Tab-separated table of C-alpha atoms in Angstrom:
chain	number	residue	atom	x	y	z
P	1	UNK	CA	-15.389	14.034	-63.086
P	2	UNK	CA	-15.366	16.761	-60.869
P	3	UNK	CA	-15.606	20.210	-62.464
P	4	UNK	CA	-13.781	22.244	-59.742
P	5	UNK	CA	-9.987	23.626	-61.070
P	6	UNK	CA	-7.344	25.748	-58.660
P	7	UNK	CA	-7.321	29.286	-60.427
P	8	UNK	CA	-4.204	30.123	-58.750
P	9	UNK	CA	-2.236	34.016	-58.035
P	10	UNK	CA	1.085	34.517	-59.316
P	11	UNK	CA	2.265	35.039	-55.786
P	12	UNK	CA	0.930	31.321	-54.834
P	13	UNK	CA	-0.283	32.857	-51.522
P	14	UNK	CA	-3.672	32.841	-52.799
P	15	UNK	CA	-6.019	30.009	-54.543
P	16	UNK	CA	-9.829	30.337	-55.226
P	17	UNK	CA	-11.963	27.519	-56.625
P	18	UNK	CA	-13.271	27.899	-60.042
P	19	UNK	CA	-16.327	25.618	-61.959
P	20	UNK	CA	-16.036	25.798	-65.009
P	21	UNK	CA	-12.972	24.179	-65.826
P	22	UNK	CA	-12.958	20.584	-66.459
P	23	UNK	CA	-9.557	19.355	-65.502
P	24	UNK	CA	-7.198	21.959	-66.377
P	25	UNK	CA	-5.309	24.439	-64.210
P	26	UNK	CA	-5.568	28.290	-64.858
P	27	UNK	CA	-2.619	30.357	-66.392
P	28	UNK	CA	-3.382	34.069	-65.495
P	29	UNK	CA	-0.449	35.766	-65.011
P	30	UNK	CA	-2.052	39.240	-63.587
P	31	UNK	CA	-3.114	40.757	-60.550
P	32	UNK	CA	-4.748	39.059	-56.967
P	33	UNK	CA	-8.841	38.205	-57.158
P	34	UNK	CA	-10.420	40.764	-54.889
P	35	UNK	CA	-13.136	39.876	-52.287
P	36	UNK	CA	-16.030	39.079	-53.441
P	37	UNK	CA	-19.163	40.957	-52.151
P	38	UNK	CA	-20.872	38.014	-50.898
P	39	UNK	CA	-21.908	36.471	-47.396
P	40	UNK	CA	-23.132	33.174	-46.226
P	41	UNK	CA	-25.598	31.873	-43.791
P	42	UNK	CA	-28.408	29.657	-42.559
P	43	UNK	CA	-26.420	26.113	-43.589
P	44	UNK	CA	-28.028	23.091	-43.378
P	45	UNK	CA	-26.548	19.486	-44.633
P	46	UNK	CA	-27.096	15.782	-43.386
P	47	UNK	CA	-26.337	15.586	-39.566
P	48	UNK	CA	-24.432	12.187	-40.644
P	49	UNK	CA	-23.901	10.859	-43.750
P	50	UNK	CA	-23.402	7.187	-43.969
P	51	UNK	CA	-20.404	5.479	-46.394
P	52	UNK	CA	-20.672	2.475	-47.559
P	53	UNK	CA	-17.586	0.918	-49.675
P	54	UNK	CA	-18.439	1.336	-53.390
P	55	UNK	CA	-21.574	3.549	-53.709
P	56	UNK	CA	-21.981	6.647	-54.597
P	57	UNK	CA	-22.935	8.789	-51.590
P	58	UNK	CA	-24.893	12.298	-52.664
P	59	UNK	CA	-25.596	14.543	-49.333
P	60	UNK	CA	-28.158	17.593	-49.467
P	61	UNK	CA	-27.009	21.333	-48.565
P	62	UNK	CA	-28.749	24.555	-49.072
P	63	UNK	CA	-27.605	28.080	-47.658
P	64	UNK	CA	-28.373	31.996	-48.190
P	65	UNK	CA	-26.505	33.638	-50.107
P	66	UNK	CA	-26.539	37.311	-49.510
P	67	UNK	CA	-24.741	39.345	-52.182
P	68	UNK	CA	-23.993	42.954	-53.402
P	69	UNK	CA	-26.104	45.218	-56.096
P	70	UNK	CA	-22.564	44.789	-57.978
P	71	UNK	CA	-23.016	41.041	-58.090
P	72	UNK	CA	-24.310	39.326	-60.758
P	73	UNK	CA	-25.434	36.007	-59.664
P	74	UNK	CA	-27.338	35.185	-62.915
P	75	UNK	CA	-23.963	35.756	-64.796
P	76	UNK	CA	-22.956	32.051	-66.490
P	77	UNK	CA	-19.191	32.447	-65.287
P	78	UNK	CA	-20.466	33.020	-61.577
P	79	UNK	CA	-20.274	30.127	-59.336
P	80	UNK	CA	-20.922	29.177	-55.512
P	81	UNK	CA	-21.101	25.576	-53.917
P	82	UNK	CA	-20.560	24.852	-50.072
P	83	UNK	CA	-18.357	21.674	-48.949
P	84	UNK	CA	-16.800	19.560	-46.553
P	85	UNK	CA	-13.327	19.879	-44.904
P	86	UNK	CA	-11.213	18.222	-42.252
P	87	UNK	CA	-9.385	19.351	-39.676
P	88	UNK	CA	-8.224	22.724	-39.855
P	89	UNK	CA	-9.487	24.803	-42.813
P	90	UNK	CA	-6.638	26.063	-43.673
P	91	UNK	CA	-4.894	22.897	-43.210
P	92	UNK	CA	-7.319	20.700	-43.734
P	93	UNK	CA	-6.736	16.869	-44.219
P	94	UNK	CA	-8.918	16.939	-47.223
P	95	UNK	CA	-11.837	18.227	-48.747
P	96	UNK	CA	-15.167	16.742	-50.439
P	97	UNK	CA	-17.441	18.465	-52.941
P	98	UNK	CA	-20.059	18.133	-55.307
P	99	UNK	CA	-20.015	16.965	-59.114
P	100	UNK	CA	-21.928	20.775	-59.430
P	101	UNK	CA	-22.143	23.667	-58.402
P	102	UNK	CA	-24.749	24.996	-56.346
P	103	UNK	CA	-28.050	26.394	-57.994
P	104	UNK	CA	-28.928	30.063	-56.876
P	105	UNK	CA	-32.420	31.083	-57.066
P	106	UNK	CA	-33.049	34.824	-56.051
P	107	UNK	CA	-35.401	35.455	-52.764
P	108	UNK	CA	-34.995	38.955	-53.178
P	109	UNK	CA	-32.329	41.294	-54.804
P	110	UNK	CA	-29.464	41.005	-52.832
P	111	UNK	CA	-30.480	37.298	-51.013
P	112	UNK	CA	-30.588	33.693	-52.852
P	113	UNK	CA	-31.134	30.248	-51.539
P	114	UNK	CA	-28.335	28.215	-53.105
P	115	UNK	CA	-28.846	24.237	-53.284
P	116	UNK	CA	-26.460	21.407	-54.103
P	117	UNK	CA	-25.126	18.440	-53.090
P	118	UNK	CA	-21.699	16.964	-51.655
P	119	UNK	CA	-21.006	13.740	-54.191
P	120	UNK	CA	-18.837	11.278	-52.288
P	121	UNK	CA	-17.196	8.410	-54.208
P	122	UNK	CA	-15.138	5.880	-51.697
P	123	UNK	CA	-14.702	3.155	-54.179
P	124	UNK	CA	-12.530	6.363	-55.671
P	125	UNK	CA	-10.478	7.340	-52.977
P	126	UNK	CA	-12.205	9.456	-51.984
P	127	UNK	CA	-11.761	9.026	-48.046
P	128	UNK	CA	-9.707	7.166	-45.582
P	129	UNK	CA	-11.273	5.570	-43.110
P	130	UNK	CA	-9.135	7.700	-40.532
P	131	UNK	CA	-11.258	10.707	-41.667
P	132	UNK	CA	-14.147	9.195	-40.306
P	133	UNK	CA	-16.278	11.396	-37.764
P	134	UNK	CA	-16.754	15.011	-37.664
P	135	UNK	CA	-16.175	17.254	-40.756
P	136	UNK	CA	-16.582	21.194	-41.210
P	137	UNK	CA	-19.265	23.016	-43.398
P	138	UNK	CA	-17.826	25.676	-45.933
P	139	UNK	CA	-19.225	27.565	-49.046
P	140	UNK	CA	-17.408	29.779	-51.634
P	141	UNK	CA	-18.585	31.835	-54.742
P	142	UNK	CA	-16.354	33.257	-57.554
P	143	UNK	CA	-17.365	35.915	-59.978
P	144	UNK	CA	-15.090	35.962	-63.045
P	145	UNK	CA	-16.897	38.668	-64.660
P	146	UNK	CA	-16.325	37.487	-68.282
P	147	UNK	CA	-12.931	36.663	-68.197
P	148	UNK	CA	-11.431	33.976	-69.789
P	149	UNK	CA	-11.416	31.185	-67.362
P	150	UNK	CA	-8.163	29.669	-68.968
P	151	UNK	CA	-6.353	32.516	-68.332
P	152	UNK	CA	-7.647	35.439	-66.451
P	153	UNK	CA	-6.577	38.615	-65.345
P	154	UNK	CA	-7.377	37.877	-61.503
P	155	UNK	CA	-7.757	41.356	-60.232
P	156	UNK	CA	-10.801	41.726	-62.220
P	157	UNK	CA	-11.543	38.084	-60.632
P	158	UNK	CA	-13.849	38.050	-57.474
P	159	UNK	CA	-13.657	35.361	-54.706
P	160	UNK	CA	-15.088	34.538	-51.549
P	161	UNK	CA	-14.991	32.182	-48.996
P	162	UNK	CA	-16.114	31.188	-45.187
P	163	UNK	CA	-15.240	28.026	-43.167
P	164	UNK	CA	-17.037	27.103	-40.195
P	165	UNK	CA	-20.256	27.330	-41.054
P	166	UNK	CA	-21.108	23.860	-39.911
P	167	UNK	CA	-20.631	20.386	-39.300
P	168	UNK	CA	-21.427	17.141	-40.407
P	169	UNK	CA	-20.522	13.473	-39.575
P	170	UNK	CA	-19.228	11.605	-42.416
P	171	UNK	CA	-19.194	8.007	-40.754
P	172	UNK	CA	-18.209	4.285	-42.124
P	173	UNK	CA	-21.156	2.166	-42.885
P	174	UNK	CA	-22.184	-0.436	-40.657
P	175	UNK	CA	-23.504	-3.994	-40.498
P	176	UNK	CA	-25.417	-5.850	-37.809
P	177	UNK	CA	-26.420	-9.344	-37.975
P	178	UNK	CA	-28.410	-11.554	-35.079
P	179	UNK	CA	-28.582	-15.376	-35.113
P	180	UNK	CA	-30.908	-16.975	-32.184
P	181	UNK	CA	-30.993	-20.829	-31.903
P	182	UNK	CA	-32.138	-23.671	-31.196
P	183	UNK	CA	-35.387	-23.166	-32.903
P	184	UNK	CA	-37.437	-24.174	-31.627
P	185	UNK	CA	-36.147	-24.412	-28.356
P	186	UNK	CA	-38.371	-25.616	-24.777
P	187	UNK	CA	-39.141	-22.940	-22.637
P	188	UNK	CA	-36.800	-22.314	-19.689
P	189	UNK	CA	-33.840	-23.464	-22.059
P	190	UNK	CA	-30.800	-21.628	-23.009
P	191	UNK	CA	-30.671	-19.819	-26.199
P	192	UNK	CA	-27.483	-19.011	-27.513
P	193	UNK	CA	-27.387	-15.498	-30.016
P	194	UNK	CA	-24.952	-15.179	-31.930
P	195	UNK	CA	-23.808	-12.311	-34.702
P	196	UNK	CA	-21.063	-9.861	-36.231
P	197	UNK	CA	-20.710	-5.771	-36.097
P	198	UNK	CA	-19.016	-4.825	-38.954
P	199	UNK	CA	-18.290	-1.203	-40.664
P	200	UNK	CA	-16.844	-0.221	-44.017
P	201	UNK	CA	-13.523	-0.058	-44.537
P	202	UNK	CA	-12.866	2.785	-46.991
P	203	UNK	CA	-8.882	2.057	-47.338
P	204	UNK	CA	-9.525	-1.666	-48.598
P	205	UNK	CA	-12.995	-1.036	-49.470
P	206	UNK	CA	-14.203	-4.033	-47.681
P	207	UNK	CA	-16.182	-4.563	-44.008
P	208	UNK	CA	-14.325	-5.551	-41.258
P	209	UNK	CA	-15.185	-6.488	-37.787
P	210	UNK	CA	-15.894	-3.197	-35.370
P	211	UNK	CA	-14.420	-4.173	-32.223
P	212	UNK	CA	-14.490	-3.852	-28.855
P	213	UNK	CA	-17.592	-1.956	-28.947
P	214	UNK	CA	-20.826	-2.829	-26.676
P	215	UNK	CA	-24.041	-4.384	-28.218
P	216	UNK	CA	-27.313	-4.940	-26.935
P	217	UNK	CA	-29.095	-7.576	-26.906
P	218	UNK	CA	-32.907	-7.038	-27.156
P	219	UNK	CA	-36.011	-9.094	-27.043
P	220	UNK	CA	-39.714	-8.279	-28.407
P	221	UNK	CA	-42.099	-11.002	-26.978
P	222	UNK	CA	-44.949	-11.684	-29.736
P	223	UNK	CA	-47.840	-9.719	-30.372
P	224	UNK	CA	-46.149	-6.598	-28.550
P	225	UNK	CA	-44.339	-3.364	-29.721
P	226	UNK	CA	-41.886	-2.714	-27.164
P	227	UNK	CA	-38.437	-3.975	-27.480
P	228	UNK	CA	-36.910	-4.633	-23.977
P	229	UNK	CA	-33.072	-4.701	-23.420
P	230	UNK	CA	-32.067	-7.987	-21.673
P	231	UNK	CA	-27.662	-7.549	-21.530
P	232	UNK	CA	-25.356	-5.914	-22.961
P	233	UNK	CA	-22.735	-7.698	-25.194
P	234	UNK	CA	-19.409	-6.427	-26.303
P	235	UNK	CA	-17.880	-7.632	-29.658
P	236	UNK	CA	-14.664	-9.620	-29.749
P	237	UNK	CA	-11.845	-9.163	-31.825
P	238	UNK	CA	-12.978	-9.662	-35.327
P	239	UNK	CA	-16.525	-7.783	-34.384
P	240	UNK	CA	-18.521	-11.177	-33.311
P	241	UNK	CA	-21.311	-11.196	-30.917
P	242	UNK	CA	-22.171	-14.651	-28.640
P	243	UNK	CA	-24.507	-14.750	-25.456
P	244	UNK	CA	-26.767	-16.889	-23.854
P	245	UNK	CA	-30.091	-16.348	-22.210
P	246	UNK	CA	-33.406	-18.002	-21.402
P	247	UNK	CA	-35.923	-18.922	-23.561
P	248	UNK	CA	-39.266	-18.215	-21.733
P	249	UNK	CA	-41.688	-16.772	-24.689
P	250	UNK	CA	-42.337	-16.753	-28.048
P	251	UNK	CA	-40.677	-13.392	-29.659
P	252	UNK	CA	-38.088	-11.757	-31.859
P	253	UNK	CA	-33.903	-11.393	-30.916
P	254	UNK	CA	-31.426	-8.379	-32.028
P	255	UNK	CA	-28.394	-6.766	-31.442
P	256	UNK	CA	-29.029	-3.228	-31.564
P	257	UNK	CA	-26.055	-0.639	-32.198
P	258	UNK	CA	-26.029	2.772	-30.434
P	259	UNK	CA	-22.877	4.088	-32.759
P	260	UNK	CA	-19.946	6.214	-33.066
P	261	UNK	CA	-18.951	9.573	-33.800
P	262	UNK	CA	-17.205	7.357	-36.701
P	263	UNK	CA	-19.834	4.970	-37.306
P	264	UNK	CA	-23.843	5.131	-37.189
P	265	UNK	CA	-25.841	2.951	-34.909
P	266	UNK	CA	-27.800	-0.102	-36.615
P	267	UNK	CA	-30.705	-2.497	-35.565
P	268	UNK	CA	-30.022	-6.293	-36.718
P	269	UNK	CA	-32.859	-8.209	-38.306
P	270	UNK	CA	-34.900	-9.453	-35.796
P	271	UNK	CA	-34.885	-13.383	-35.412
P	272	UNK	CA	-38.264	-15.674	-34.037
P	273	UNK	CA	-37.908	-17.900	-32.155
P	274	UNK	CA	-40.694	-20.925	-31.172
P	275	UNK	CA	-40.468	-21.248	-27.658
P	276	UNK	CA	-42.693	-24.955	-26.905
């Protein structure tokens, strides 16, 4: 369950994330949150996360948090967290945070490195798999300065927030498999490889074939390190791979994936084959 609730002005033309309500929405009929005295900076996160289907995804993020002498960052009913958006952030497609907030631990009196994570559930609905590719890095803090989180008066409420502090990938899983055959097959022969490139669909939750998309096709002859690119293979329309080449030493076959802005790149397992 995430513990992030809308704490919402009676004008509507402002909403600030709160923590420490479960599941319910605020009721504060009073005043407009002021801005909180906070700043943030030096963002990192995951240059890609990868999304499988049903697993739980949990994605790193730290950031400085520089604050005011008026803000009490130790208080129990102050929060901060940084997230994910897409698009537009103030018309962003949607949103992804973490099951907590961020932790705060003071560097100095007005500085604190805050540390979290972005939890990502896709057999939830989480995502679609048209969100796939790049989203933006944000962080907020709220200070509610003992009021009652159920029902505040929001002009003794602080709240901060800053988009663009970032970016991330947030890309469909993805499968590679290699086949190489006969085996063993007489040198100067044709060998036929075979295999599928498939990525997570997050709408059906299963993998499908990633089209139209070029593989290569790579060799390692045994007892060396090196893996040498012979051709490159593009997958049909259900993500299969099939090529033929020449069998002239003993070694290992893959496809190897470069990837998408939507989808990261992936090695098959290597197959030996016996060349007589």
């Amino acid at each position: 369950m995430r513990i992030r609730a809308t704490v919402a002005a009676v004008s509507g033309a402002l909403a600030l994330s709160a923590f420490a309500v479960p599941a319910a929405h605020a009721t504060g009929d009073s005043g407009t949150p002021y801005t909180l005295n906070v700043s943030f900076s030096n963002v990192t996160i995951a240059k890609a996360i990868k999304v499988g289907t049903t697993n739980e995804v949990s994605a790193t993020y730290s950031y400085t948090l520089t604050h005011g002498s008026d803000v009490d960052i130790a208080a129990k009913d102050f929060y901060s967290d940084a997230f994910l958006y897409k698009g537009s952030y103030d018309t962003s497609t949607a949103e992804l945070y973490g099951d907590n907030p961020a932790t705060c631990t003071p560097v100095t009196t007005t500085t604190a490195t805050c540390k979290g994570t972005v939890d990502i559930y896709p057999a939830d609905g989480d995502l679609k798999s048209a969100w796939a590719g790049s989203w933006g890095v944000a962080a907020e803090a709220v200070a509610f300065n003992g009021q009652d989180q159920n029902n505040p008066d929001l002009s003794k409420v602080g709240y901060k927030d800053k988009s663009g502090l970032g970016s991330t990938l947030v890309q469909r899983y993805s499968k590679l498999t290699a086949n190489a055959g006969p085996e063993p097959v007489a040198k100067g022969k044709t060998l036929t490889v075979t295999g599928k490139l498939t990525r997570a669909n997050w709408d059906d939750h299963l993998y499908h074939g990633y089209t139209s998309q070029p593989v290569k096709l790579q060799f390692l002859t045994a007892g060396t390190s090196t893996w040498t690119t012979v051709k490159t293979v593009t997958t049909d329309s259900s993500g299969n791979l099939k090529t033929t080449t020449t069998a002239n030493y003993d070694g290992y076959w893959r496809y190897s994936f470069a990837g998408t802005s939507t989808t990261p790149a992936v090695n098959a397992a290597s197959d030996y084959v016996d060349v007589k």
